[in-house]
XYZ file of N, CA and C in Angstrom:
666
model
N 30.436 52.970 -0.985
C 30.897 51.659 -0.499
C 29.720 50.675 -0.538
N 29.893 49.518 -1.154
C 28.794 48.565 -1.274
C 28.636 47.778 0.022
N 27.507 47.053 0.132
C 27.255 46.232 1.316
C 28.315 45.149 1.486
N 28.906 44.729 0.366
C 29.944 43.696 0.442
C 31.203 44.191 1.149
N 31.343 45.511 1.225
C 32.517 46.096 1.883
C 32.272 46.352 3.370
N 31.070 45.958 3.843
C 30.683 46.224 5.228
C 30.616 44.926 6.035
N 30.746 45.045 7.347
C 30.589 43.882 8.227
C 29.820 44.315 9.468
N 28.933 43.438 9.916
C 28.217 43.676 11.172
C 29.073 43.126 12.307
N 29.513 44.007 13.203
C 30.399 43.579 14.299
C 29.608 43.066 15.500
N 28.289 43.062 15.385
C 27.464 42.674 16.532
C 26.926 43.891 17.254
N 27.618 45.020 17.061
C 27.173 46.272 17.682
C 27.009 47.386 16.653
N 27.806 47.331 15.575
C 27.784 48.387 14.557
C 28.024 47.776 13.179
N 27.649 48.533 12.126
C 28.034 48.173 10.761
C 29.315 48.945 10.453
N 30.358 48.212 10.044
C 31.673 48.826 9.886
C 32.288 48.491 8.529
N 33.331 49.225 8.185
C 34.110 48.976 6.979
C 34.942 47.711 7.162
N 34.728 46.765 6.260
C 35.334 45.436 6.394
C 36.865 45.495 6.415
N 37.449 46.296 5.505
C 38.916 46.353 5.434
C 39.524 46.906 6.721
N 38.840 47.874 7.324
C 39.322 48.439 8.584
C 39.261 47.389 9.699
N 38.117 46.714 9.784
C 37.906 45.761 10.882
C 38.835 44.547 10.756
N 39.197 44.189 9.513
C 40.168 43.091 9.331
C 41.445 43.344 10.124
N 41.768 44.609 10.309
C 42.994 44.979 11.020
C 42.870 44.839 12.530
N 41.708 44.467 13.027
C 41.564 44.247 14.472
C 42.384 43.034 14.908
N 42.548 42.092 14.000
C 43.280 40.870 14.364
C 44.785 41.117 14.408
N 45.309 41.690 13.336
C 46.742 42.019 13.297
C 46.914 43.301 12.487
N 46.956 44.430 13.193
C 47.023 45.715 12.480
C 48.251 45.819 11.584
N 48.012 46.269 10.334
C 49.113 46.529 9.398
C 48.829 47.836 8.663
N 49.897 48.521 8.279
C 49.782 49.691 7.411
C 48.922 50.803 7.980
N 48.422 51.647 7.071
C 47.672 52.835 7.471
C 46.363 52.470 8.181
N 45.664 51.452 7.678
C 44.416 51.031 8.344
C 44.707 50.472 9.730
N 45.873 49.832 9.880
C 46.286 49.353 11.196
C 46.444 50.503 12.179
N 47.082 51.572 11.712
C 47.230 52.766 12.556
C 45.856 53.329 12.934
N 44.971 53.372 11.944
C 43.617 53.924 12.189
C 42.876 53.120 13.251
N 42.904 51.793 13.115
C 42.114 50.994 14.060
C 42.729 51.032 15.460
N 44.038 51.132 15.555
C 44.668 51.219 16.878
C 44.322 52.538 17.561
N 44.323 53.622 16.793
C 43.899 54.918 17.356
C 42.481 54.810 17.892
N 41.656 54.131 17.122
C 40.251 54.004 17.521
C 40.092 53.106 18.735
N 40.837 51.992 18.754
C 40.745 51.059 19.883
C 41.174 51.738 21.194
N 42.226 52.558 21.107
C 42.685 53.253 22.310
C 41.540 54.060 22.930
N 40.660 54.576 22.076
C 39.520 55.360 22.572
C 38.309 54.475 22.867
N 37.955 53.600 21.903
C 36.684 52.865 22.012
C 36.704 51.802 23.102
N 37.879 51.283 23.436
C 37.966 50.257 24.479
C 38.182 50.851 25.863
N 38.285 52.174 25.923
C 38.709 52.796 27.168
C 37.709 52.584 28.306
N 36.416 52.737 28.022
C 35.442 52.580 29.122
C 35.406 51.127 29.610
N 35.558 50.172 28.690
C 35.621 48.763 29.095
C 36.871 48.514 29.947
N 37.991 49.056 29.504
C 39.240 48.847 30.232
C 39.176 49.470 31.626
N 38.622 50.676 31.706
C 38.498 51.337 33.011
C 37.644 50.509 33.965
N 36.564 49.931 33.434
C 35.706 49.050 34.254
C 36.487 47.792 34.641
N 37.185 47.208 33.681
C 37.883 45.947 33.928
C 38.952 46.046 35.003
N 39.750 47.114 34.948
C 40.895 47.198 35.858
C 40.494 47.508 37.303
N 39.217 47.779 37.542
C 38.777 47.944 38.940
C 38.762 46.606 39.674
N 38.944 45.501 38.953
C 38.802 44.169 39.554
C 40.126 43.556 40.018
N 41.207 44.320 39.942
C 42.460 43.840 40.516
C 43.314 45.042 40.905
N 44.340 44.756 41.684
C 45.155 45.835 42.236
C 46.561 45.821 41.631
N 47.009 46.989 41.234
C 48.394 47.163 40.784
C 49.162 47.812 41.931
N 50.302 47.222 42.277
C 51.138 47.797 43.333
C 52.283 48.593 42.704
N 52.938 49.386 43.517
C 54.007 50.253 42.997
C 55.150 49.461 42.369
N 55.381 48.259 42.905
C 56.496 47.466 42.373
C 56.029 46.301 41.497
N 54.770 46.333 41.046
C 54.245 45.246 40.199
C 55.019 45.150 38.892
N 55.264 43.892 38.484
C 55.825 43.602 37.157
C 54.661 43.077 36.312
N 54.288 43.847 35.290
C 53.058 43.582 34.528
C 53.394 43.308 33.074
N 52.768 42.280 32.515
C 52.872 41.983 31.084
C 51.497 42.188 30.458
N 51.409 43.032 29.429
C 50.163 43.217 28.682
C 50.322 42.576 27.309
N 49.605 41.468 27.110
C 49.713 40.697 25.862
C 48.712 41.237 24.848
N 49.178 41.446 23.612
C 48.314 42.040 22.598
C 48.085 43.501 22.932
N 49.185 44.220 23.133
C 49.096 45.568 23.726
C 48.512 46.609 22.783
N 48.365 46.279 21.497
C 47.645 47.165 20.576
C 48.240 48.559 20.523
N 47.397 49.553 20.778
C 47.837 50.946 20.698
C 48.560 51.439 21.932
N 48.616 50.620 22.986
C 49.449 50.940 24.136
C 48.802 51.724 25.260
N 47.478 51.938 25.171
C 46.814 52.724 26.213
C 46.873 52.035 27.579
N 46.757 50.714 27.608
C 46.782 50.015 28.905
C 48.184 49.998 29.504
N 49.199 49.952 28.658
C 50.577 50.096 29.147
C 50.711 51.449 29.850
N 50.203 52.474 29.184
C 50.262 53.831 29.737
C 49.550 53.901 31.094
N 48.384 53.285 31.161
C 47.605 53.269 32.410
C 48.410 52.627 33.550
N 48.992 51.458 33.276
C 49.736 50.747 34.319
C 51.019 51.498 34.695
N 51.651 52.105 33.696
C 52.901 52.833 33.965
C 52.662 53.989 34.933
N 51.469 54.559 34.893
C 51.123 55.657 35.800
C 50.935 55.173 37.240
N 50.762 53.848 37.419
C 50.463 53.300 38.748
C 51.677 52.698 39.449
N 52.788 52.600 38.728
C 53.959 51.946 39.331
C 55.053 52.972 39.623
N 55.971 52.564 40.477
C 57.151 53.395 40.763
C 58.302 52.908 39.882
N 59.476 53.452 40.145
C 60.655 53.001 39.385
C 61.043 51.558 39.724
N 60.415 51.001 40.767
C 60.655 49.590 41.119
C 59.739 48.633 40.365
N 58.765 49.181 39.666
C 57.848 48.348 38.883
C 58.287 48.284 37.433
N 57.551 47.531 36.650
C 57.867 47.392 35.224
C 56.602 46.988 34.477
N 56.403 47.598 33.303
C 55.321 47.184 32.416
C 55.937 46.783 31.081
N 55.586 45.593 30.622
C 56.058 45.118 29.317
C 54.850 44.882 28.423
N 54.888 45.449 27.234
C 53.847 45.197 26.237
C 54.377 44.232 25.195
N 53.528 43.285 24.795
C 53.903 42.298 23.762
C 52.821 42.273 22.698
N 53.222 42.343 21.435
C 52.244 42.257 20.346
C 52.930 41.675 19.123
N 52.171 40.925 18.325
C 52.806 40.331 17.130
C 52.670 41.232 15.917
N 52.046 42.390 16.088
C 51.912 43.358 15.002
C 52.996 44.424 15.120
N 53.733 44.602 14.042
C 54.778 45.621 14.008
C 54.193 47.012 14.243
N 53.034 47.257 13.648
C 52.373 48.556 13.795
C 51.976 48.798 15.253
N 51.481 47.759 15.917
C 51.103 47.888 17.329
C 52.318 48.226 18.195
N 53.421 47.553 17.937
C 54.649 47.809 18.700
C 55.096 49.254 18.490
N 55.038 49.689 17.240
C 55.421 51.066 16.904
C 54.519 52.080 17.634
N 53.214 51.797 17.608
C 52.224 52.706 18.209
C 52.380 52.736 19.733
N 52.499 51.569 20.332
C 52.648 51.483 21.796
C 53.936 52.153 22.255
N 54.988 51.984 21.472
C 56.279 52.587 21.806
C 56.183 54.107 21.770
N 55.545 54.617 20.731
C 55.420 56.074 20.575
C 54.621 56.678 21.733
N 53.518 56.020 22.089
C 52.658 56.534 23.159
C 53.368 56.519 24.515
N 54.257 55.549 24.701
C 54.883 55.344 26.013
C 56.373 55.686 26.045
N 56.814 56.512 25.092
C 58.253 56.777 24.956
C 58.878 57.329 26.240
N 58.152 58.194 26.916
C 58.693 58.800 28.139
C 58.954 57.732 29.216
N 57.984 56.832 29.390
C 58.135 55.756 30.391
C 59.205 54.755 29.957
N 59.363 54.561 28.660
C 60.431 53.693 28.147
C 61.789 54.327 28.475
N 61.886 55.623 28.259
C 63.136 56.333 28.567
C 63.444 56.293 30.069
N 62.398 56.268 30.874
C 62.574 56.179 32.336
C 63.015 54.783 32.774
N 62.827 53.811 31.889
C 63.239 52.447 32.212
C 62.172 51.605 32.886
N 60.908 52.079 32.857
C 59.853 51.287 33.509
C 58.934 50.584 32.507
N 59.119 50.860 31.216
C 58.290 50.215 30.180
C 59.179 49.656 29.075
N 58.815 48.476 28.583
C 59.407 47.886 27.374
C 58.261 47.449 26.471
N 58.442 47.565 25.165
C 57.462 47.044 24.209
C 58.196 46.146 23.223
N 57.704 44.920 23.087
C 58.385 43.922 22.264
C 57.434 43.308 21.242
N 57.992 42.904 20.106
C 57.210 42.148 19.127
C 57.395 40.666 19.404
N 56.288 39.932 19.469
C 56.394 38.497 19.726
C 55.022 37.868 19.845
N 55.015 36.559 20.008
C 53.768 35.788 20.048
C 53.510 35.241 21.447
N 52.238 35.229 21.820
C 51.834 34.647 23.109
C 52.209 33.170 23.188
N 52.321 32.516 22.044
C 52.566 31.069 22.034
C 53.997 30.708 22.417
N 54.894 31.677 22.330
C 56.309 31.408 22.627
C 56.939 32.726 23.065
N 56.759 33.062 24.336
C 57.133 34.395 24.804
C 58.597 34.465 25.228
N 59.261 35.583 24.933
C 60.710 35.707 25.189
C 61.038 36.127 26.624
N 60.420 35.438 27.595
C 60.634 35.802 28.997
C 61.020 34.569 29.821
N 61.768 34.813 30.880
C 62.110 33.743 31.813
C 60.861 33.277 32.567
N 60.929 32.075 33.113
C 59.866 31.574 33.986
C 59.696 32.533 35.171
N 58.458 32.663 35.597
C 58.123 33.411 36.828
C 58.712 34.825 36.833
N 58.421 35.562 35.771
C 58.916 36.935 35.636
C 57.910 37.973 36.141
N 56.602 37.699 35.947
C 55.594 38.748 36.143
C 54.652 38.462 37.316
N 54.182 39.557 37.946
C 53.160 39.463 38.990
C 51.761 39.414 38.385
N 51.596 40.115 37.262
C 50.282 40.250 36.621
C 50.456 40.104 35.114
N 49.584 39.314 34.493
C 49.521 39.250 33.020
C 48.116 39.655 32.598
N 48.030 40.624 31.689
C 46.721 41.106 31.234
C 46.548 40.885 29.736
N 45.293 40.804 29.327
C 44.954 40.735 27.907
C 43.614 41.405 27.678
N 43.628 42.520 26.978
C 42.398 43.248 26.659
C 42.018 42.958 25.214
N 40.843 42.379 24.997
C 40.338 42.180 23.634
C 41.337 41.422 22.760
N 41.955 40.398 23.309
C 43.015 39.735 22.534
C 42.897 38.213 22.490
N 42.302 37.593 23.517
C 42.335 36.120 23.553
C 41.517 35.487 22.422
N 40.617 36.275 21.798
C 39.861 35.751 20.646
C 40.790 35.212 19.568
N 41.986 35.793 19.495
C 42.886 35.547 18.361
C 44.051 34.622 18.699
N 44.110 34.156 19.946
C 45.245 33.308 20.319
C 45.181 31.987 19.554
N 46.295 31.561 18.971
C 46.261 30.405 18.062
C 45.925 29.078 18.728
N 46.369 28.878 19.954
C 46.127 27.593 20.639
C 45.883 27.927 22.104
N 44.623 28.135 22.451
C 44.278 28.757 23.728
C 44.878 28.018 24.923
N 44.789 26.705 24.924
C 45.291 25.934 26.077
C 46.809 26.046 26.171
N 47.484 25.833 25.057
C 48.943 25.966 25.043
C 49.371 27.391 25.437
N 48.645 28.374 24.934
C 48.998 29.770 25.192
C 48.766 30.128 26.664
N 47.733 29.554 27.269
C 47.514 29.763 28.710
C 48.640 29.125 29.532
N 49.128 27.988 29.076
C 50.270 27.354 29.770
C 51.500 28.260 29.710
N 51.656 28.930 28.590
C 52.771 29.863 28.417
C 52.594 31.079 29.349
N 51.361 31.555 29.489
C 51.070 32.632 30.449
C 51.410 32.164 31.869
N 50.997 30.947 32.185
C 51.278 30.389 33.507
C 52.792 30.334 33.758
N 53.525 29.955 32.744
C 54.980 29.815 32.877
C 55.646 31.137 33.276
N 55.222 32.239 32.649
C 55.914 33.517 32.892
C 55.396 34.241 34.142
N 54.308 33.717 34.728
C 53.772 34.308 35.955
C 54.496 33.772 37.183
N 54.664 34.631 38.178
C 55.200 34.179 39.467
C 54.155 33.344 40.190
N 54.591 32.588 41.186
C 53.677 31.830 42.036
C 52.621 32.776 42.607
N 51.346 32.381 42.491
C 50.215 33.185 42.975
C 50.000 34.457 42.143
N 50.691 34.568 41.020
C 50.503 35.721 40.135
C 49.108 35.721 39.525
N 48.698 36.890 39.070
C 47.322 37.097 38.591
C 47.267 37.159 37.070
N 46.292 36.459 36.507
C 45.993 36.633 35.083
C 44.645 37.344 34.987
N 44.551 38.267 34.020
C 43.339 39.076 33.850
C 43.049 39.207 32.358
N 41.816 38.876 31.970
C 41.382 39.090 30.587
C 40.113 39.936 30.587
N 39.997 40.800 29.594
C 38.809 41.637 29.473
C 38.357 41.637 28.015
N 37.094 41.291 27.784
C 36.563 41.158 26.425
C 35.255 41.923 26.259
N 35.075 42.463 25.057
C 33.827 43.161 24.739
C 32.739 42.213 24.257
N 33.066 40.944 24.144
C 32.067 39.968 23.700
C 32.180 38.714 24.562
N 31.035 38.239 25.043
C 31.011 37.012 25.851
C 30.053 36.031 25.184
N 30.435 34.765 25.138
C 29.586 33.752 24.495
C 28.361 33.480 25.351
N 27.182 33.617 24.733
C 25.931 33.257 25.407
C 25.104 32.393 24.460
N 24.688 31.245 24.944
C 23.889 30.297 24.149
C 22.707 31.023 23.503
N 22.560 30.839 22.174
C 21.393 31.378 21.478
C 21.460 32.860 21.171
N 22.569 33.507 21.526
C 22.660 34.960 21.292
C 23.847 35.341 20.416
N 24.415 34.361 19.718
C 25.690 34.624 19.056
C 25.580 34.948 17.561
N 24.367 34.860 17.009
C 24.227 35.102 15.559
C 24.729 36.480 15.151
N 24.551 37.460 16.052
C 24.956 38.833 15.700
C 26.460 38.941 15.449
N 27.231 37.965 15.968
C 28.684 37.995 15.784
C 29.161 37.134 14.621
N 28.235 36.477 13.919
C 28.639 35.510 12.885
C 29.592 36.110 11.847
N 29.244 37.293 11.341
C 30.065 37.926 10.285
C 31.463 38.234 10.800
N 31.508 38.750 12.009
C 32.790 39.148 12.600
C 33.679 37.931 12.853
N 33.081 36.880 13.395
C 33.825 35.649 13.695
C 34.415 35.066 12.408
N 33.615 35.095 11.335
C 34.085 34.563 10.054
C 35.193 35.446 9.472
N 35.000 36.756 9.526
C 35.970 37.693 8.951
C 37.327 37.600 9.653
N 37.301 37.492 10.972
C 38.547 37.574 11.758
C 39.050 36.214 12.241
N 38.292 35.146 11.943
C 38.659 33.811 12.434
C 38.928 33.874 13.944
N 37.943 34.397 14.666
C 38.119 34.607 16.101
C 37.227 33.664 16.898
N 37.564 33.480 18.173
C 36.755 32.631 19.046
C 36.252 33.474 20.208
N 34.943 33.436 20.431
C 34.340 34.155 21.555
C 34.040 33.139 22.645
N 34.625 33.347 23.813
C 34.565 32.341 24.879
C 33.462 32.641 25.895
N 32.868 31.573 26.404
C 31.895 31.693 27.497
C 32.636 31.706 28.829
N 31.953 32.143 29.849
C 32.524 32.116 31.195
C 32.957 30.698 31.571
N 32.126 29.704 31.241
C 32.433 28.308 31.599
C 33.703 27.803 30.918
N 33.836 28.122 29.632
C 35.020 27.669 28.895
C 36.274 28.346 29.446
N 36.166 29.620 29.781
C 37.312 30.322 30.365
C 37.713 29.688 31.695
N 36.719 29.396 32.505
C 36.997 28.759 33.805
C 37.696 27.409 33.611
N 37.101 26.557 32.757
C 37.664 25.214 32.537
C 39.081 25.295 31.974
N 39.293 26.206 31.032
C 40.602 26.332 30.383
C 41.661 26.773 31.378
N 41.314 27.707 32.237
C 42.274 28.202 33.229
C 42.554 27.148 34.293
N 41.524 26.445 34.719
C 41.736 25.401 35.733
C 42.596 24.268 35.164
N 42.409 23.994 33.882
C 43.176 22.924 33.221
C 44.653 23.294 33.078
N 44.954 24.594 33.046
C 46.326 25.030 32.755
C 47.045 25.589 33.990
N 46.535 25.243 35.181
C 47.292 25.554 36.390
C 46.912 26.833 37.101
N 45.628 27.226 36.975
C 45.152 28.420 37.665
C 44.043 28.061 38.659
N 43.885 28.922 39.673
C 42.863 28.725 40.717
C 42.160 30.065 40.961
N 41.201 30.056 41.876
C 40.510 31.291 42.303
C 39.907 32.051 41.128
N 39.318 31.320 40.201
C 38.706 31.953 39.027
C 37.547 32.851 39.445
N 37.522 34.055 38.921
C 36.386 34.950 39.130
C 35.997 35.592 37.806
N 34.706 35.691 37.556
C 34.218 36.361 36.348
C 33.317 37.518 36.748
N 33.456 38.608 36.034
C 32.623 39.793 36.252
C 32.001 40.145 34.911
N 30.680 40.268 34.885
C 30.002 40.535 33.622
C 29.215 41.838 33.731
N 29.418 42.681 32.743
C 28.686 43.941 32.637
C 27.576 43.707 31.614
N 26.365 43.402 32.127
C 25.259 42.998 31.244
C 24.855 44.094 30.268
N 24.938 45.307 30.721
C 24.499 46.427 29.890
C 25.293 46.493 28.586
N 26.582 46.192 28.676
C 27.462 46.300 27.509
C 27.931 44.964 26.950
N 27.571 43.849 27.624
C 28.041 42.527 27.178
C 29.516 42.303 27.455
N 30.117 43.088 28.327
C 31.541 42.923 28.629
C 31.731 41.808 29.638
N 32.901 41.172 29.563
C 33.283 40.206 30.589
C 34.751 40.446 30.948
N 35.060 40.371 32.230
C 36.466 40.282 32.599
C 36.617 39.168 33.631
N 37.760 38.529 33.595
C 37.998 37.408 34.489
C 39.365 37.555 35.139
N 39.470 37.032 36.338
C 40.766 36.953 37.020
C 40.971 35.531 37.536
N 42.220 35.133 37.618
C 42.578 33.847 38.225
C 44.021 33.948 38.697
N 44.412 33.031 39.574
C 45.776 33.069 40.102
C 46.515 31.782 39.761
N 47.809 31.895 39.571
C 48.640 30.721 39.304
C 48.743 29.882 40.583
N 48.525 28.608 40.442
C 48.591 27.687 41.580
C 50.023 27.632 42.102
């Protein structure tokens, strides 16, 4: 494989065709990257979810559900009075998440749907919690999409995002190749705060894991 087939992700040198599927998994490489994400994002996700509480009857929406590991995690924390819905615009992701969570789907506590964050197929004020792991980089219109998240959240509902990359002035060159390859946006804590406050959220909190460059944030619907 030549150097032209490789990309620096900021942490590793990877196969470009595989990493292209991080944005919208398709085909066999899509399956491969989702299997990998379910494993490689696990320690970040475990750290992230310590920053909010899931109740037995929580109604949770996971946007950009990918391989479905976070759906599985939340499904283990709720009773039959709760519900977890996964949403992804990748057919492969929906297929993968459905397969992983088939038992909980059969129980009636999980649904997985194909769709876009920009126009979600849910009624107003449906969910207690909306989560997004490693996904907001790819949202087409961040402000509009946050308004859509706000719409489907109940009053005082929680939004939670967790990312493996946080924008820091003067430290972003390592992500240049990845940003160009995936047409992604890496947000700073300040931009996340301003964007959420602008779209009807309060009580913004950011948690940063310096060792790994992870960031997770929480905010509540006004």
